């Protein structure tokens, strides 16, 4: 479903990610882990079209989308749950979802919104509240629900658990698991390595912008020294 | 009665400030550019309003013409002056904007003369009694009414229509909005059109009050609108509206009670300094 071939990306003169390649399929969780500044977010932003790779290619279902911009990503089935949630604080919960479904028709918008409320009943209760007034966990749910509005096939999730209470983290991971069962590919960037490892089908460890280790979730879980060697925990 | 009268004056002035500053906030929110030349569009709006009213005798028609023409000019300014500078430091755009503002002022002087223009037959000069001897001119009523109508339409658009919701989202966080397939460029054009049209409406209203439009009319408006958007928390629409009303009311009371020590135009800045000392993030935190 997704092929990343030798991408190099960064900002202006600074290269943050060197020569990264991987492949992932639907129904998988691909965990991208690494210390602060290892290049995880840069990678996600390149996949989301906010950064154009300097070299290499990103191929989704046979289409090379490397030079495409963020605006066109949903058309290729790619949706983003950004770092820090970044819900639209002065829009209501409902209108945040409306933005998420900007590219879909009126009917689909309505039914997708009802779906989202079914998955996240808490959002249904707060549908008229401003998103800025929600708790961190509720905002994360909204960010996920918003990304799901256009029925993507690939979900990019940057720092799912950062700053959330453990109970909320559990709920969010449960949703990730459900989406995976539904056949989505989830690219998950996490600093909280333990949680990411538990759900991951593939694990890639980034270190200073280089791919330091790449293997199945199974092997990462069974041989914890592999991962701790790179992350020091 | 004096207090009520002053409050009314303050609301009228605040309504005008709100219309000017709103466009500035929208543009700042989306592009992080301090669009100083915005005030020149406000002046131009006044000129077109006077000229078209004098030619056709219809203030309503003049208002529409002024808003549409100035709105289109706003789009042109974005396309020609700002768009090529977007990747550069915001200072570059600021300098371009100040340059544009000066060029416009001088342009007005050359085209319309340096003495200013007035309505041949000033519209809506009659007064109404609001009860209890509280008099207000029809023009002032119209100004407040128009501001309420325009702002209500904008509020309706931005909470009830998909385009409006997308627009609001884009103003708050353009990068994330683009991730949901929103065409940022189109929103920018829309923003300049609406913002500039609002400034033109404010220009027409000011001329209704003063019956004079002159080349430098935008000078005070330009820095006062900047003060208002800073006070409102840079980029916050609600904050801007509250700050505009607050400054209008402070000015109207201040002119009477402390006008002998502090000039009316200095009041806004004194208020800004005090307000920012108490709330450094602005009346409303920018999101």
Short mmCIF file of C-alpha atoms in Angstrom, two decimals:
data_model
loop_
_atom_site.label_atom_id
_atom_site.label_comp_id
_atom_site.label_asym_id
_atom_site.label_seq_id
_atom_site.Cartn_x
_atom_site.Cartn_y
_atom_site.Cartn_z
CA UNK A 1 0.00 0.00 0.00
CA UNK A 2 2.77 2.42 0.95
CA UNK A 3 6.32 2.33 -0.32
CA UNK A 4 8.93 4.79 0.83
CA UNK A 5 12.09 4.64 -1.24
CA UNK A 6 15.32 6.30 -0.14
CA UNK A 7 13.75 9.57 0.90
CA UNK A 8 15.87 12.39 2.17
CA UNK A 9 14.10 15.33 3.72
CA UNK A 10 14.59 18.33 5.92
CA UNK A 11 14.30 22.06 6.11
CA UNK A 12 16.37 24.33 3.85
CA UNK A 13 20.01 23.26 4.34
CA UNK A 14 19.38 20.91 7.23
CA UNK A 15 18.80 17.28 6.36
CA UNK A 16 16.71 15.67 9.08
CA UNK A 17 16.08 12.28 7.47
CA UNK A 18 18.62 10.40 5.35
CA UNK A 19 17.94 7.64 2.89
CA UNK A 20 14.87 6.16 4.59
CA UNK A 21 13.09 3.22 2.97
CA UNK A 22 10.28 0.98 4.10
CA UNK A 23 7.11 -0.69 2.92
CA UNK A 24 3.87 -1.21 4.76
CA UNK A 25 0.47 -2.70 3.97
CA UNK A 26 -3.13 -2.20 5.01
CA UNK A 27 -4.10 -3.68 8.36
CA UNK A 28 -0.70 -2.94 9.81
CA UNK A 29 0.62 -0.63 12.48
CA UNK A 30 4.00 0.71 11.47
CA UNK A 31 5.70 2.25 14.48
CA UNK A 32 8.36 4.85 13.89
CA UNK A 33 10.26 5.42 17.09
CA UNK A 34 13.35 7.26 18.16
CA UNK A 35 14.64 9.96 20.46
CA UNK A 36 13.75 13.61 20.18
CA UNK A 37 15.11 15.08 16.98
CA UNK A 38 15.64 11.71 15.34
CA UNK A 39 13.53 12.70 12.34
CA UNK A 40 10.21 11.07 13.16
CA UNK A 41 8.03 14.12 12.71
CA UNK A 42 9.94 15.14 9.60
CA UNK A 43 9.15 11.75 8.11
CA UNK A 44 5.46 12.07 8.99
CA UNK A 45 5.32 15.58 7.57
CA UNK A 46 6.88 14.34 4.34
CA UNK A 47 4.29 11.58 4.11
CA UNK A 48 1.60 14.18 4.81
CA UNK A 49 2.88 16.41 2.02
CA UNK A 50 3.93 19.31 4.21
CA UNK A 51 7.55 18.74 3.31
CA UNK A 52 8.64 17.75 -0.18
CA UNK A 53 11.46 15.18 -0.01
CA UNK A 54 14.74 16.37 -1.48
CA UNK A 55 15.37 12.92 -2.86
CA UNK A 56 13.63 9.57 -3.08
CA UNK A 57 9.99 8.73 -3.60
CA UNK A 58 6.79 8.04 -1.74
CA UNK A 59 4.49 5.65 -3.57
CA UNK A 60 0.91 4.96 -2.56
CA UNK A 61 -1.00 2.23 -4.33
CA UNK A 62 1.25 2.62 -7.34
CA UNK A 63 1.09 6.42 -7.52
CA UNK A 64 4.21 8.44 -6.91
CA UNK A 65 3.05 11.27 -4.66
CA UNK A 66 6.50 12.55 -3.62
CA UNK A 67 6.11 15.97 -5.18
CA UNK A 68 2.42 16.36 -4.32
CA UNK A 69 1.35 18.77 -1.62
CA UNK A 70 -0.69 18.26 1.53
CA UNK A 71 -3.92 19.45 -0.06
CA UNK A 72 -4.00 16.44 -2.37
CA UNK A 73 -3.11 13.77 0.18
CA UNK A 74 -6.67 12.82 1.15
CA UNK A 75 -7.39 12.05 -2.48
CA UNK A 76 -4.74 9.35 -2.11
CA UNK A 77 -6.37 8.17 1.10
CA UNK A 78 -3.82 9.66 3.49
CA UNK A 79 -4.99 11.50 6.60
CA UNK A 80 -3.00 13.13 9.38
CA UNK A 81 -3.36 13.21 13.15
CA UNK A 82 -0.72 15.85 13.84
CA UNK A 83 1.59 16.24 16.79
CA UNK A 84 -0.05 18.28 19.53
CA UNK A 85 -3.51 17.39 18.13
CA UNK A 86 -3.96 20.80 16.50
CA UNK A 87 -7.73 20.70 16.53
CA UNK A 88 -9.28 24.02 15.45
CA UNK A 89 -9.81 25.55 18.89
CA UNK A 90 -12.42 28.14 18.00
CA UNK A 91 -14.55 25.75 15.98
CA UNK A 92 -17.08 23.48 17.64
CA UNK A 93 -16.44 19.75 17.80
CA UNK A 94 -19.00 19.28 15.05
CA UNK A 95 -17.36 21.86 12.80
CA UNK A 96 -13.93 20.33 13.35
CA UNK A 97 -15.39 17.14 11.92
CA UNK A 98 -16.91 19.14 9.07
CA UNK A 99 -13.44 20.39 8.16
CA UNK A 100 -12.17 16.82 8.32
CA UNK A 101 -14.83 15.89 5.78
CA UNK A 102 -14.23 18.90 3.56
CA UNK A 103 -13.61 16.74 0.51
CA UNK A 104 -16.61 14.42 0.86
CA UNK A 105 -20.19 14.92 -0.25
CA UNK A 106 -22.97 16.20 1.96
CA UNK A 107 -24.50 12.79 2.66
CA UNK A 108 -21.17 11.11 3.38
CA UNK A 109 -20.27 14.00 5.65
CA UNK A 110 -23.38 13.46 7.72
CA UNK A 111 -23.05 9.69 7.98
CA UNK A 112 -19.30 9.84 8.71
CA UNK A 113 -20.00 12.31 11.46
CA UNK A 114 -22.54 9.98 13.01
CA UNK A 115 -20.00 7.15 12.77
CA UNK A 116 -17.44 9.28 14.56
CA UNK A 117 -19.92 10.00 17.32
CA UNK A 118 -20.57 6.29 17.68
CA UNK A 119 -16.90 5.51 18.04
CA UNK A 120 -16.37 8.48 20.38
CA UNK A 121 -19.60 9.00 22.35
CA UNK A 122 -17.77 11.60 24.40
CA UNK A 123 -17.48 13.79 21.30
CA UNK A 124 -21.20 13.42 20.65
CA UNK A 125 -21.90 14.81 24.11
CA UNK A 126 -19.70 17.78 23.38
CA UNK A 127 -20.58 18.37 19.75
CA UNK A 128 -21.50 22.02 20.20
CA UNK A 129 -18.58 22.86 22.49
CA UNK A 130 -15.54 24.66 21.18
CA UNK A 131 -12.70 22.24 20.58
CA UNK A 132 -10.37 24.51 22.54
CA UNK A 133 -12.38 23.79 25.69
CA UNK A 134 -11.89 20.01 25.52
CA UNK A 135 -9.40 18.09 27.63
CA UNK A 136 -6.21 16.83 26.02
CA UNK A 137 -7.60 13.33 25.67
CA UNK A 138 -10.83 14.55 24.13
CA UNK A 139 -8.86 16.69 21.70
CA UNK A 140 -6.83 13.66 20.69
CA UNK A 141 -10.05 11.74 20.05
CA UNK A 142 -11.32 14.66 18.00
CA UNK A 143 -8.07 14.78 16.03
CA UNK A 144 -8.45 11.08 15.21
CA UNK A 145 -12.15 11.41 14.41
CA UNK A 146 -11.42 14.44 12.21
CA UNK A 147 -8.79 12.51 10.29
CA UNK A 148 -11.25 9.65 9.75
CA UNK A 149 -13.94 11.87 8.23
CA UNK A 150 -12.82 11.35 4.64
CA UNK A 151 -12.49 7.57 5.10
CA UNK A 152 -8.71 7.37 4.59
CA UNK A 153 -6.81 4.14 3.99
CA UNK A 154 -3.61 5.38 5.59
CA UNK A 155 -3.58 7.21 8.91
CA UNK A 156 -0.49 9.14 9.97
CA UNK A 157 -0.44 9.54 13.74
CA UNK A 158 2.19 11.76 15.32
CA UNK A 159 2.66 11.32 19.08
CA UNK A 160 -0.58 9.63 19.98
CA UNK A 161 -0.02 9.50 23.73
CA UNK A 162 2.03 12.62 24.40
CA UNK A 163 0.64 14.53 27.37
CA UNK A 164 -2.39 12.29 27.91
CA UNK A 165 -3.57 10.57 31.06
CA UNK A 166 -2.95 6.79 31.03
CA UNK A 167 -6.66 6.04 30.79
CA UNK A 168 -6.98 8.22 27.70
CA UNK A 169 -3.91 6.61 26.19
CA UNK A 170 -5.60 3.24 26.58
CA UNK A 171 -8.74 4.50 24.85
CA UNK A 172 -6.77 6.01 21.98
CA UNK A 173 -4.79 2.82 21.46
CA UNK A 174 -8.00 0.83 21.45
CA UNK A 175 -9.23 2.98 18.59
CA UNK A 176 -5.96 2.45 16.73
CA UNK A 177 -6.44 -1.27 17.11
CA UNK A 178 -10.01 -1.07 15.81
CA UNK A 179 -8.93 0.93 12.78
CA UNK A 180 -6.19 -1.57 12.07
CA UNK A 181 -8.75 -4.38 12.18
CA UNK A 182 -10.75 -2.44 9.61
CA UNK A 183 -7.79 -2.67 7.25
CA UNK A 184 -6.20 0.74 7.64
CA UNK A 185 -2.47 1.21 7.57
CA UNK A 186 -1.42 3.22 10.58
CA UNK A 187 1.92 4.96 10.66
CA UNK A 188 2.50 5.66 14.30
CA UNK A 189 5.17 7.96 15.64
CA UNK A 190 5.72 7.68 19.37
CA UNK A 191 8.12 8.68 22.06
CA UNK A 192 6.39 6.41 24.50
CA UNK A 193 8.10 3.39 23.01
CA UNK A 194 6.51 0.72 25.16
CA UNK A 195 2.97 1.42 23.98
CA UNK A 196 3.99 1.68 20.37
CA UNK A 197 5.81 -1.66 20.54
CA UNK A 198 2.78 -3.42 21.96
CA UNK A 199 0.63 -2.70 18.92
CA UNK A 200 3.24 -2.54 16.18
CA UNK A 201 3.46 -5.01 13.31
CA UNK A 202 6.62 -3.34 12.08
CA UNK A 203 9.06 -1.22 14.00
CA UNK A 204 11.56 1.25 12.60
CA UNK A 205 14.01 2.99 14.90
CA UNK A 206 15.37 6.31 13.74
CA UNK A 207 18.59 7.69 15.11
CA UNK A 208 19.88 11.13 14.10
CA UNK A 209 17.94 10.89 10.87
CA UNK A 210 19.15 7.42 9.90
CA UNK A 211 17.23 4.18 10.00
CA UNK A 212 19.03 2.38 12.82
CA UNK A 213 16.91 -0.73 13.11
CA UNK A 214 13.96 -2.13 11.23
CA UNK A 215 12.10 -5.35 11.92
CA UNK A 216 8.83 -6.94 12.83
CA UNK A 217 6.99 -5.93 15.97
CA UNK A 218 7.44 -9.46 17.17
CA UNK A 219 11.21 -9.40 17.02
CA UNK A 220 11.30 -5.95 18.62
CA UNK A 221 9.13 -7.18 21.47
CA UNK A 222 10.98 -10.45 22.01
CA UNK A 223 14.42 -8.90 21.89
CA UNK A 224 13.94 -5.74 23.87
CA UNK A 225 17.68 -5.09 23.86
CA UNK A 226 17.42 -4.18 20.18
CA UNK A 227 15.24 -1.22 20.82
CA UNK A 228 16.64 -0.18 24.17
CA UNK A 229 20.10 -0.07 22.63
CA UNK A 230 18.95 2.77 20.43
CA UNK A 231 16.68 4.55 22.81
CA UNK A 232 18.54 4.01 26.05
CA UNK A 233 15.58 2.90 28.13
CA UNK B 1 -27.98 60.99 29.74
CA UNK B 2 -24.48 62.15 28.86
CA UNK B 3 -23.14 58.72 29.77
CA UNK B 4 -25.66 57.01 27.51
CA UNK B 5 -24.92 59.44 24.74
CA UNK B 6 -21.19 58.80 25.07
CA UNK B 7 -21.77 55.06 25.13
CA UNK B 8 -23.70 55.38 21.89
CA UNK B 9 -20.93 57.42 20.29
CA UNK B 10 -18.43 54.85 21.47
CA UNK B 11 -20.42 52.01 19.95
CA UNK B 12 -20.64 53.83 16.62
CA UNK B 13 -16.89 54.43 16.60
CA UNK B 14 -16.25 50.88 17.79
CA UNK B 15 -18.35 49.47 14.98
CA UNK B 16 -16.21 51.31 12.45
CA UNK B 17 -12.99 50.19 14.10
CA UNK B 18 -14.29 46.63 14.15
CA UNK B 19 -14.85 46.64 10.40
CA UNK B 20 -11.37 48.01 9.70
CA UNK B 21 -9.55 45.80 12.17
CA UNK B 22 -11.38 42.62 11.22
CA UNK B 23 -9.84 42.55 7.77
CA UNK B 24 -6.43 43.13 9.29
CA UNK B 25 -6.92 40.27 11.74
CA UNK B 26 -8.08 37.90 9.03
CA UNK B 27 -5.04 38.67 6.95
CA UNK B 28 -2.67 38.46 9.89
CA UNK B 29 -4.23 35.19 11.02
CA UNK B 30 -3.75 33.61 7.63
CA UNK B 31 -0.49 35.06 6.37
CA UNK B 32 1.23 36.50 9.45
CA UNK B 33 1.58 39.76 7.54
CA UNK B 34 0.85 43.11 9.16
CA UNK B 35 -1.08 44.59 6.27
CA UNK B 36 -0.49 48.30 6.88
CA UNK B 37 -1.78 49.21 3.42
CA UNK B 38 -5.17 47.99 4.59
CA UNK B 39 -5.85 51.51 5.86
CA UNK B 40 -5.31 52.89 2.36
CA UNK B 41 -8.14 50.66 1.16
CA UNK B 42 -10.26 52.12 3.92
CA UNK B 43 -9.54 55.61 2.52
CA UNK B 44 -10.16 54.48 -1.04
CA UNK B 45 -13.48 53.02 0.10
CA UNK B 46 -14.41 56.47 1.39
CA UNK B 47 -13.43 58.14 -1.90
CA UNK B 48 -15.42 55.72 -4.01
CA UNK B 49 -18.38 56.06 -1.66
CA UNK B 50 -18.42 59.85 -1.97
CA UNK B 51 -17.82 59.93 -5.71
CA UNK B 52 -20.43 57.33 -6.59
CA UNK B 53 -22.99 58.86 -4.23
CA UNK B 54 -22.42 62.28 -5.77
CA UNK B 55 -22.77 60.84 -9.27
CA UNK B 56 -25.77 58.60 -8.72
CA UNK B 57 -27.43 59.98 -5.63
CA UNK B 58 -27.63 56.52 -4.10
CA UNK B 59 -25.62 55.83 -0.97
CA UNK B 60 -26.58 52.15 -0.96
CA UNK B 61 -25.35 51.70 -4.52
CA UNK B 62 -22.15 53.58 -3.67
CA UNK B 63 -21.54 51.32 -0.71
CA UNK B 64 -21.86 48.18 -2.80
CA UNK B 65 -19.66 49.55 -5.60
CA UNK B 66 -17.06 50.64 -3.08
CA UNK B 67 -16.98 47.29 -1.30
CA UNK B 68 -16.74 45.27 -4.51
CA UNK B 69 -14.08 47.43 -6.18
CA UNK B 70 -11.94 47.67 -3.07
CA UNK B 71 -12.40 43.95 -2.44
CA UNK B 72 -11.04 43.19 -5.89
CA UNK B 73 -8.17 45.60 -5.34
CA UNK B 74 -7.39 43.76 -2.10
CA UNK B 75 -7.05 40.54 -4.09
CA UNK B 76 -4.76 42.29 -6.55
CA UNK B 77 -2.58 43.60 -3.73
CA UNK B 78 -2.20 40.09 -2.38
CA UNK B 79 -1.43 38.68 -5.80
CA UNK B 80 1.05 41.35 -6.87
CA UNK B 81 2.66 42.54 -3.65
CA UNK B 82 2.44 39.84 -0.98
CA UNK B 83 2.32 36.51 -2.73
CA UNK B 84 5.83 36.78 -4.17
CA UNK B 85 7.14 37.62 -0.68
CA UNK B 86 5.47 34.83 1.28
CA UNK B 87 8.59 32.68 1.65
CA UNK B 88 10.62 35.64 2.94
CA UNK B 89 10.84 37.11 6.43
CA UNK B 90 7.59 38.81 7.52
CA UNK B 91 9.58 42.05 7.75
CA UNK B 92 9.94 42.12 3.99
CA UNK B 93 6.17 42.01 3.54
CA UNK B 94 5.77 44.65 6.24
CA UNK B 95 8.13 46.99 4.42
CA UNK B 96 6.32 46.36 1.15
CA UNK B 97 3.06 47.09 2.92
CA UNK B 98 4.27 50.39 4.36
CA UNK B 99 5.58 51.34 0.92
CA UNK B 100 2.24 50.51 -0.63
CA UNK B 101 0.45 52.58 1.99
CA UNK B 102 2.57 55.65 1.25
CA UNK B 103 2.18 55.14 -2.48
CA UNK B 104 -1.59 54.97 -2.09
CA UNK B 105 -1.69 58.14 -0.01
CA UNK B 106 0.31 60.02 -2.61
CA UNK B 107 -1.80 58.46 -5.34
CA UNK B 108 -4.96 59.80 -3.68
CA UNK B 109 -3.36 63.24 -3.53
CA UNK B 110 -2.56 63.17 -7.23
CA UNK B 111 -5.87 61.74 -8.40
CA UNK B 112 -8.37 63.30 -6.01
CA UNK B 113 -6.47 66.42 -4.93
CA UNK B 114 -5.07 67.20 -1.52
CA UNK B 115 -8.08 69.01 -0.06
CA UNK B 116 -10.40 66.09 0.13
CA UNK B 117 -13.92 65.44 -1.12
CA UNK B 118 -17.34 65.79 0.49
CA UNK B 119 -20.88 64.70 -0.24
CA UNK B 120 -22.71 67.31 -2.30
CA UNK B 121 -25.84 66.47 -0.41
CA UNK B 122 -24.79 64.73 2.82
CA UNK B 123 -27.14 61.77 3.28
CA UNK B 124 -28.91 60.79 6.49
CA UNK B 125 -28.24 63.91 8.50
CA UNK B 126 -31.64 63.85 10.21
CA UNK B 127 -31.87 62.78 13.81
CA UNK B 128 -34.10 60.31 15.58
CA UNK B 129 -35.16 60.36 19.19
CA UNK B 130 -34.36 57.06 20.88
CA UNK B 131 -36.53 58.10 23.81
CA UNK B 132 -35.84 60.35 26.73
CA UNK B 133 -34.20 63.00 24.63
CA UNK B 134 -31.43 60.65 23.46
CA UNK B 135 -30.84 61.80 19.90
CA UNK B 136 -28.97 59.90 17.25
CA UNK B 137 -28.52 60.73 13.60
CA UNK B 138 -29.79 58.36 10.95
CA UNK B 139 -26.24 57.99 9.68
CA UNK B 140 -25.05 56.74 13.08
CA UNK B 141 -27.95 54.32 13.29
CA UNK B 142 -27.11 53.09 9.82
CA UNK B 143 -23.47 52.56 10.80
CA UNK B 144 -24.29 50.46 13.83
CA UNK B 145 -26.99 48.59 11.95
CA UNK B 146 -24.68 47.85 9.02
CA UNK B 147 -21.88 46.68 11.27
CA UNK B 148 -24.28 44.34 13.07
CA UNK B 149 -25.66 43.01 9.79
CA UNK B 150 -22.25 42.50 8.19
CA UNK B 151 -20.77 40.84 11.26
CA UNK B 152 -23.83 38.63 11.66
CA UNK B 153 -23.58 37.49 8.07
CA UNK B 154 -19.90 36.69 8.57
CA UNK B 155 -20.66 34.84 11.80
CA UNK B 156 -23.40 32.88 10.06
CA UNK B 157 -21.14 32.02 7.13
CA UNK B 158 -18.30 30.91 9.35
CA UNK B 159 -20.36 28.63 11.58
CA UNK B 160 -23.11 27.34 9.31
CA UNK B 161 -21.69 26.90 5.82
CA UNK B 162 -19.00 24.44 4.82
CA UNK B 163 -17.01 27.07 2.96
CA UNK B 164 -17.22 29.40 5.93
CA UNK B 165 -16.16 26.70 8.37
CA UNK B 166 -13.23 25.77 6.15
CA UNK B 167 -12.31 29.44 5.93
CA UNK B 168 -12.31 29.84 9.69
CA UNK B 169 -10.27 26.68 10.13
CA UNK B 170 -7.75 27.93 7.59
CA UNK B 171 -7.36 31.27 9.33
CA UNK B 172 -6.56 29.45 12.59
CA UNK B 173 -4.23 26.78 11.22
CA UNK B 174 -3.54 26.93 7.47
CA UNK B 175 -1.13 24.01 7.47
CA UNK B 176 -3.49 21.55 9.09
CA UNK B 177 -6.44 22.89 7.08
CA UNK B 178 -4.57 22.07 3.87
CA UNK B 179 -4.20 18.50 5.11
CA UNK B 180 -7.96 18.19 4.84
CA UNK B 181 -7.98 19.18 1.20
CA UNK B 182 -8.77 22.85 1.67
CA UNK B 183 -7.36 25.06 -1.07
CA UNK B 184 -5.38 27.58 0.98
CA UNK B 185 -4.74 29.85 -1.97
CA UNK B 186 -8.45 30.26 -2.59
CA UNK B 187 -9.02 31.05 1.08
CA UNK B 188 -6.33 33.73 0.87
CA UNK B 189 -8.08 35.41 -2.04
CA UNK B 190 -11.40 35.21 -0.23
CA UNK B 191 -9.77 36.68 2.86
CA UNK B 192 -8.35 39.65 1.02
CA UNK B 193 -11.63 40.24 -0.75
CA UNK B 194 -13.74 40.16 2.41
CA UNK B 195 -11.23 42.02 4.56
CA UNK B 196 -10.78 44.78 1.99
CA UNK B 197 -14.51 45.09 1.36
CA UNK B 198 -15.05 45.54 5.11
CA UNK B 199 -12.43 48.28 5.19
CA UNK B 200 -14.20 49.99 2.29
CA UNK B 201 -17.50 49.84 4.15
CA UNK B 202 -15.80 51.40 7.18
CA UNK B 203 -14.39 54.13 4.93
CA UNK B 204 -17.83 55.00 3.61
CA UNK B 205 -19.18 55.10 7.16
CA UNK B 206 -16.49 57.42 8.42
CA UNK B 207 -17.19 59.82 5.59
CA UNK B 208 -20.87 59.67 6.53
CA UNK B 209 -19.87 60.93 9.96
CA UNK B 210 -17.28 63.52 8.99
CA UNK B 211 -18.43 64.39 5.46
CA UNK B 212 -14.81 64.61 4.40
CA UNK B 213 -12.49 62.12 2.78
CA UNK B 214 -8.87 63.21 2.44
CA UNK B 215 -5.69 61.48 1.32
CA UNK B 216 -4.35 61.00 4.88
CA UNK B 217 -7.59 59.70 6.35
CA UNK B 218 -6.05 56.24 6.71
CA UNK B 219 -3.01 57.32 8.70
CA UNK B 220 -4.63 57.32 12.12
CA UNK B 221 -6.84 54.39 11.22
CA UNK B 222 -3.79 52.36 10.24
CA UNK B 223 -1.99 52.49 13.55
CA UNK B 224 -5.16 52.39 15.59
CA UNK B 225 -6.28 49.23 13.83
CA UNK B 226 -2.88 47.73 14.61
CA UNK B 227 -3.36 48.61 18.28
CA UNK B 228 -6.78 46.98 18.20
CA UNK B 229 -5.62 43.71 16.74
CA UNK B 230 -2.73 43.52 19.20
CA UNK B 231 -5.15 44.18 22.03
CA UNK B 232 -7.48 41.54 20.64
CA UNK B 233 -4.69 38.96 20.74
CA UNK B 234 -3.37 39.01 17.15
CA UNK B 235 -5.40 36.77 14.92
CA UNK B 236 -8.42 36.32 17.18
CA UNK B 237 -11.62 37.49 15.51
CA UNK B 238 -13.65 37.64 18.69
CA UNK B 239 -10.84 39.47 20.49
CA UNK B 240 -10.66 42.02 17.70
CA UNK B 241 -14.37 42.80 17.91
CA UNK B 242 -14.25 43.23 21.68
CA UNK B 243 -11.10 45.35 21.49
CA UNK B 244 -12.61 47.55 18.76
CA UNK B 245 -15.70 48.24 20.84
CA UNK B 246 -13.60 48.78 23.97
CA UNK B 247 -11.36 51.33 22.23
CA UNK B 248 -14.36 53.09 20.70
CA UNK B 249 -16.02 53.45 24.09
CA UNK B 250 -12.81 54.40 25.93
CA UNK B 251 -12.20 57.11 23.34
CA UNK B 252 -15.68 58.48 23.54
CA UNK B 253 -15.62 58.78 27.34
CA UNK B 254 -11.96 59.75 27.44
CA UNK B 255 -12.38 62.66 25.09
CA UNK B 256 -14.87 64.23 27.47
CA UNK B 257 -13.35 63.39 30.83
CA UNK B 258 -9.60 63.39 30.21
CA UNK B 259 -9.48 64.97 26.79
CA UNK B 260 -7.78 68.06 28.21
CA UNK B 261 -4.70 66.02 29.18
CA UNK B 262 -4.69 63.31 26.56
CA UNK B 263 -5.50 63.62 22.89
CA UNK B 264 -8.26 61.34 21.63
CA UNK B 265 -5.96 59.41 19.32
CA UNK B 266 -3.43 58.93 22.14
CA UNK B 267 -6.13 57.41 24.34
CA UNK B 268 -6.31 54.23 22.33
CA UNK B 269 -2.61 53.69 22.89
CA UNK B 270 -2.71 54.57 26.56
CA UNK B 271 -5.49 52.01 26.89
CA UNK B 272 -3.45 49.52 24.90
CA UNK B 273 -0.43 49.97 27.17
CA UNK B 274 -2.49 49.57 30.33
CA UNK B 275 -4.44 46.59 29.00
CA UNK B 276 -1.28 44.81 27.88
CA UNK B 277 0.31 45.38 31.28
CA UNK B 278 -2.59 43.47 32.83
CA UNK B 279 -3.01 40.91 30.06
CA UNK B 280 0.21 40.61 28.05
CA UNK B 281 -1.37 38.00 25.76
CA UNK B 282 -4.13 40.41 24.68
CA UNK B 283 -7.75 40.51 25.80
CA UNK B 284 -8.26 37.13 24.16
CA UNK B 285 -5.41 34.72 23.84
CA UNK B 286 -4.62 34.03 20.20
CA UNK B 287 -5.01 30.37 19.47
#
